[in-house]
PDB file of C-alpha atoms in Angstrom:
ATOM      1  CA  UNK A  17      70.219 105.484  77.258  1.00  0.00           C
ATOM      2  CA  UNK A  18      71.467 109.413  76.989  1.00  0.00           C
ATOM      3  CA  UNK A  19      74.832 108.837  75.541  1.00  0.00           C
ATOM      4  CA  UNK A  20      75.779 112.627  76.471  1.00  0.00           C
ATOM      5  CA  UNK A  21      75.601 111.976  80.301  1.00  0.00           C
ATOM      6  CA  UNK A  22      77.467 108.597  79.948  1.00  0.00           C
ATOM      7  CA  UNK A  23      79.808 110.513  78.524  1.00  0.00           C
ATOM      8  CA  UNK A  24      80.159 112.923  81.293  1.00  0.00           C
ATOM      9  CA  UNK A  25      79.939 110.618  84.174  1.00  0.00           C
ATOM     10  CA  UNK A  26      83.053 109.203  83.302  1.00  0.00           C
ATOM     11  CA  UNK A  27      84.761 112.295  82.374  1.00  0.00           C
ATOM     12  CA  UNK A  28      83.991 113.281  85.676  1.00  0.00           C
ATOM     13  CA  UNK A  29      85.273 110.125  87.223  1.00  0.00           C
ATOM     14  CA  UNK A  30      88.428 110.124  85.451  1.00  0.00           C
ATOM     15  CA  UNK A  31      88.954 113.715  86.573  1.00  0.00           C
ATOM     16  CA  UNK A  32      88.150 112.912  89.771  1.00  0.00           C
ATOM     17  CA  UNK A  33      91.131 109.856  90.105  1.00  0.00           C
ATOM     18  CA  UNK A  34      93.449 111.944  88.112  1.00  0.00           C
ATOM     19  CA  UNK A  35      93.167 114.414  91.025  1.00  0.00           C
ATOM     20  CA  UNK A  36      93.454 112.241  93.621  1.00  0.00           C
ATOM     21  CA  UNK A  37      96.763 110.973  92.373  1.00  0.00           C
ATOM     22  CA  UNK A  38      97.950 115.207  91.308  1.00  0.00           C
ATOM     23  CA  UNK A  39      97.038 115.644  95.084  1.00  0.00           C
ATOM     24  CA  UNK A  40      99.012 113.454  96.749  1.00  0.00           C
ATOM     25  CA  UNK A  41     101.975 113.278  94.284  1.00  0.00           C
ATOM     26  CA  UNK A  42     103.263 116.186  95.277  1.00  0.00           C
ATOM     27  CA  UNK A  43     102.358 115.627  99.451  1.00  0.00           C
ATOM     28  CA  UNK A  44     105.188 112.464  98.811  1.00  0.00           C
ATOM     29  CA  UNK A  45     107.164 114.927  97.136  1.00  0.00           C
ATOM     30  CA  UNK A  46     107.314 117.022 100.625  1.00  0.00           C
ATOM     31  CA  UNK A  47     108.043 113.964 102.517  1.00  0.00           C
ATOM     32  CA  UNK A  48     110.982 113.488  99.819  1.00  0.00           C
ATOM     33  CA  UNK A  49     112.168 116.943 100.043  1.00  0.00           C
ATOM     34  CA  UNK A  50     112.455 116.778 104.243  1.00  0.00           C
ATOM     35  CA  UNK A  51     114.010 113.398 104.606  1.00  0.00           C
ATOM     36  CA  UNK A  52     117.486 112.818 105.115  1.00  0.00           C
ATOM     37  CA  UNK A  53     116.760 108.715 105.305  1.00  0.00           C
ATOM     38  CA  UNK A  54     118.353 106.854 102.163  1.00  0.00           C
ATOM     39  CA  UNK A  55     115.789 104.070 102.677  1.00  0.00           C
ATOM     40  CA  UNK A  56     113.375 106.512 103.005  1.00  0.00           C
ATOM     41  CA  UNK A  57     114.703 108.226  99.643  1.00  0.00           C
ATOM     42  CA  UNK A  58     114.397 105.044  98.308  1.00  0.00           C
ATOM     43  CA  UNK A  59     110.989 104.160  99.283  1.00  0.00           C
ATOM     44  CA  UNK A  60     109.618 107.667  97.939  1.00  0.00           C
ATOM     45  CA  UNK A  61     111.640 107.477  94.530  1.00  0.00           C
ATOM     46  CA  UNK A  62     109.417 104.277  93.542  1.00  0.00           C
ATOM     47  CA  UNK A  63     106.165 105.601  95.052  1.00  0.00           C
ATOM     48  CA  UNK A  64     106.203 108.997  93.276  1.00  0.00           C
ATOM     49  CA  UNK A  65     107.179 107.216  90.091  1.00  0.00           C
ATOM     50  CA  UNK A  66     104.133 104.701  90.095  1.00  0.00           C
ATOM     51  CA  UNK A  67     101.709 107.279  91.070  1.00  0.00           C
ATOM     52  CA  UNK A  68     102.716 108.955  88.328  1.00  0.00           C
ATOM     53  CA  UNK A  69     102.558 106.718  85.774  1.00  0.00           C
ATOM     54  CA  UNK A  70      99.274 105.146  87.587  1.00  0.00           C
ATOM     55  CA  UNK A  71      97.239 108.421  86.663  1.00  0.00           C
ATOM     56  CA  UNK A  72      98.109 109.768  83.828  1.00  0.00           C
ATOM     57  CA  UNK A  73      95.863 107.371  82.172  1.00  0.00           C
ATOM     58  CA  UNK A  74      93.015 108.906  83.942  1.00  0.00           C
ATOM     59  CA  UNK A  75      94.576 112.574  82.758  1.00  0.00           C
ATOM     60  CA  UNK A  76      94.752 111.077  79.137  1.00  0.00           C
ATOM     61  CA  UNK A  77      91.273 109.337  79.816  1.00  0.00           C
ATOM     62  CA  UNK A  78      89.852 112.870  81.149  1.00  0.00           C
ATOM     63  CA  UNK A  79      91.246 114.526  78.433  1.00  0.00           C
ATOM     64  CA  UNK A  80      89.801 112.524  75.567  1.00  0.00           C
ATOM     65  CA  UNK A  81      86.311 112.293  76.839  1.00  0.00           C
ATOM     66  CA  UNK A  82      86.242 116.198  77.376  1.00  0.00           C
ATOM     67  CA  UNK A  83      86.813 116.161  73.530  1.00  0.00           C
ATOM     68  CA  UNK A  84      84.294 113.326  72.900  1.00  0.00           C
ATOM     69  CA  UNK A  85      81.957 115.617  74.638  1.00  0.00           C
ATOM     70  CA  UNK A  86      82.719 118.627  72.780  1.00  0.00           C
ATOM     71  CA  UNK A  87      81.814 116.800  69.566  1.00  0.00           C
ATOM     72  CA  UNK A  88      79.655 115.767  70.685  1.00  0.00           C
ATOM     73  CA  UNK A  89      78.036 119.169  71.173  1.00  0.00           C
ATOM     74  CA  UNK A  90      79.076 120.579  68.328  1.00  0.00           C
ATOM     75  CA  UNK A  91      81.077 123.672  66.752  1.00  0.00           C
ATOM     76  CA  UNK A  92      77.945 126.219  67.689  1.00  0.00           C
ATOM     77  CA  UNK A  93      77.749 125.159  71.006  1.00  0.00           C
ATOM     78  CA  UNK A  94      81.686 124.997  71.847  1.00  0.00           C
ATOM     79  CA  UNK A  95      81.783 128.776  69.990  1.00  0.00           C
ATOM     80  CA  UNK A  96      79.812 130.245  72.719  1.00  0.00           C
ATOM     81  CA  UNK A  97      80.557 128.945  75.436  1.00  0.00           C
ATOM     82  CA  UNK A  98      83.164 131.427  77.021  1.00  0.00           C
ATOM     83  CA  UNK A  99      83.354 129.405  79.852  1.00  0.00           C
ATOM     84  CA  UNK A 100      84.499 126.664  78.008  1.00  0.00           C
ATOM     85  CA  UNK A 101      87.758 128.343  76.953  1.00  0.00           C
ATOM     86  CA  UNK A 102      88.644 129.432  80.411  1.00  0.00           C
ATOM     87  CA  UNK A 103      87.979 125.853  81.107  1.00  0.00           C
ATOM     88  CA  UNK A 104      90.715 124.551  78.452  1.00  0.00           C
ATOM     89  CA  UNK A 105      93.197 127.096  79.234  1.00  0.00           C
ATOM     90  CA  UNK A 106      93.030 125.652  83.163  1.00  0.00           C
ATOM     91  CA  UNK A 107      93.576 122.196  82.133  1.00  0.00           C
ATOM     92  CA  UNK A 108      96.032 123.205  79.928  1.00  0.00           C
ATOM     93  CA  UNK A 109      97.700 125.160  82.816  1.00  0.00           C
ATOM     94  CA  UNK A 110      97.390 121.654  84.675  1.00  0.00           C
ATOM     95  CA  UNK A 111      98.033 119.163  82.021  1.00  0.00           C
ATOM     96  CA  UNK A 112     101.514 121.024  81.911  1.00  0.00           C
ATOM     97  CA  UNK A 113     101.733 120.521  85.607  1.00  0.00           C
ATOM     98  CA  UNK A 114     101.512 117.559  85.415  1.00  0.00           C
ATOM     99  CA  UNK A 115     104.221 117.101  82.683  1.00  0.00           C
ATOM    100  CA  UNK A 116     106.205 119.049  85.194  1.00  0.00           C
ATOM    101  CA  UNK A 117     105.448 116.076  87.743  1.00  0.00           C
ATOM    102  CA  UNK A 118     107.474 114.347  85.584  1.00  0.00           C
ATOM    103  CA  UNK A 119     110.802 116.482  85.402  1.00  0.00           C
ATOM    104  CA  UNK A 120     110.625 116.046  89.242  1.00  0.00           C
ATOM    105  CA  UNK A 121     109.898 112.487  89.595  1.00  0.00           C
ATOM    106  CA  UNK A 122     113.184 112.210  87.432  1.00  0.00           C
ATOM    107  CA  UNK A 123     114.765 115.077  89.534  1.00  0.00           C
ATOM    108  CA  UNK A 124     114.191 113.107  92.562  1.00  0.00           C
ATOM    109  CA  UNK A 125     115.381 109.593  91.082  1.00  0.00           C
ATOM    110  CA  UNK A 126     118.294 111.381  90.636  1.00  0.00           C
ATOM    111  CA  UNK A 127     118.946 112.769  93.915  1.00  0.00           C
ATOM    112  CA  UNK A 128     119.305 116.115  92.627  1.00  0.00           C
ATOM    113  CA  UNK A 129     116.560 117.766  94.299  1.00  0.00           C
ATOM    114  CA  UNK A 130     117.334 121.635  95.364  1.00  0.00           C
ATOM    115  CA  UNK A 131     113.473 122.991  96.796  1.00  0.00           C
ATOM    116  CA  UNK A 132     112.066 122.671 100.484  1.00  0.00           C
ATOM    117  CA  UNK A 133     109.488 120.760 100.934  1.00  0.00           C
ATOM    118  CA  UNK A 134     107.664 124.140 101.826  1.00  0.00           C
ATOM    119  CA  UNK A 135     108.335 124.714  98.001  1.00  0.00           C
ATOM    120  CA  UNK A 136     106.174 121.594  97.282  1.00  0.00           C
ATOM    121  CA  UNK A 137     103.777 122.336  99.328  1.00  0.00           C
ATOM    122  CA  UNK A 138     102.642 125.513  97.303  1.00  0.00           C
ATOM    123  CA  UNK A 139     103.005 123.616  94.454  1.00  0.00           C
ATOM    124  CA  UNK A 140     100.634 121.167  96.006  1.00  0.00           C
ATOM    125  CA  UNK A 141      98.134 123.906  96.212  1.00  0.00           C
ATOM    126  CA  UNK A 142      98.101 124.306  92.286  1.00  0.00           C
ATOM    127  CA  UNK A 143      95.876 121.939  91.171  1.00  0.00           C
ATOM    128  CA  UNK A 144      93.372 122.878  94.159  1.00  0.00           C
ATOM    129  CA  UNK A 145      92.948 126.126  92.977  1.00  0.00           C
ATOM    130  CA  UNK A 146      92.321 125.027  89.350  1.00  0.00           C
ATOM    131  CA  UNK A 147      89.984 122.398  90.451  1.00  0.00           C
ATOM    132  CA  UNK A 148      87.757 125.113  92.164  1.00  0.00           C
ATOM    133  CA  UNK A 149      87.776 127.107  89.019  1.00  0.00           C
ATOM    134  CA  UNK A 150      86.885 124.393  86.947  1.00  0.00           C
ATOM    135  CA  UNK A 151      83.750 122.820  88.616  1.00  0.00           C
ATOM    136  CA  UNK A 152      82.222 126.403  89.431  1.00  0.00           C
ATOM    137  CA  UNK A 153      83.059 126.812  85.348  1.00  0.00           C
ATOM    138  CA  UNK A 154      81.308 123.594  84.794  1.00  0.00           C
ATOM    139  CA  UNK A 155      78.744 123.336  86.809  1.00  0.00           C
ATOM    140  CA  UNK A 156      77.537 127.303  87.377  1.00  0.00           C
ATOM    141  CA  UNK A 157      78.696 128.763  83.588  1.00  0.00           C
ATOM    142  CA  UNK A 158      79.040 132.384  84.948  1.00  0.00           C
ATOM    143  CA  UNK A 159      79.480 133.893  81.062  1.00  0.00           C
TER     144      UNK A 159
END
């Protein structure tokens, strides 16, 4: 049993749900954003909120094991490899979006919610780009 690639399998699957839930959190935000229905409001307000608190496990999950793996690696390897840093400052960059999903779950809850849902569906386009950074930083190491 190679303990390194158990290790990153499920860092990769816990990235992989925390996305899916980054994704669509803020697509329910646009629906939010463009509805005038109270029910509708209503019906939103609880969804965002339990998506949100349904992945950030898998962020806190992702997180850790990214560590683990480090480690695991050691101080040499982590030193050298550049990539590695851009890597961390991206899911930095995203863990604070995601803290930000937060603010706007509560902004929402609150019916104080000033932005388009053309606004949210840039912001929607964050994580994407990240994402595609990240995997060709993982998997192709370019420096």
């Amino acid at each position: 049993m190679n303990t390194i690639l158990w290790l990153k399998a499920f860092h990769v699957i816990f990235m992989v749900a925390w996305f899916a839930g980054i994704f669509y959190l803020p697509r329910i935000f646009v629906n939010h954003a463009e509805s005038d229905e109270p029910l509708v409001h209503k019906q939103l307000k609880g969804m965002e909120r339990r998506l949100l608190f349904f992945v950030t496990p898998f962020a806190i999950f992702t997180v850790a094991l990214g560590i683990i793996i480090i480690y695991y690696y050691g101080y040499t390897w982590f030193a050298a490899a550049k990539w590695l840093h851009v890597k961390i400052s991206l899911v930095t960059l995203l863990l604070i979006y995601h803290a930000y999903c937060f603010k706007l779950v509560k902004i929402f809850a609150a019916d104080k919610n000033i932005r388009s849902g053309k606004f949210y569906r840039f912001f929607n386009e964050i994580p994407v780009l990240i994402l595609f950074i990240v995997i060709i930083l993982a998997y192709v190491k370019p420096f």
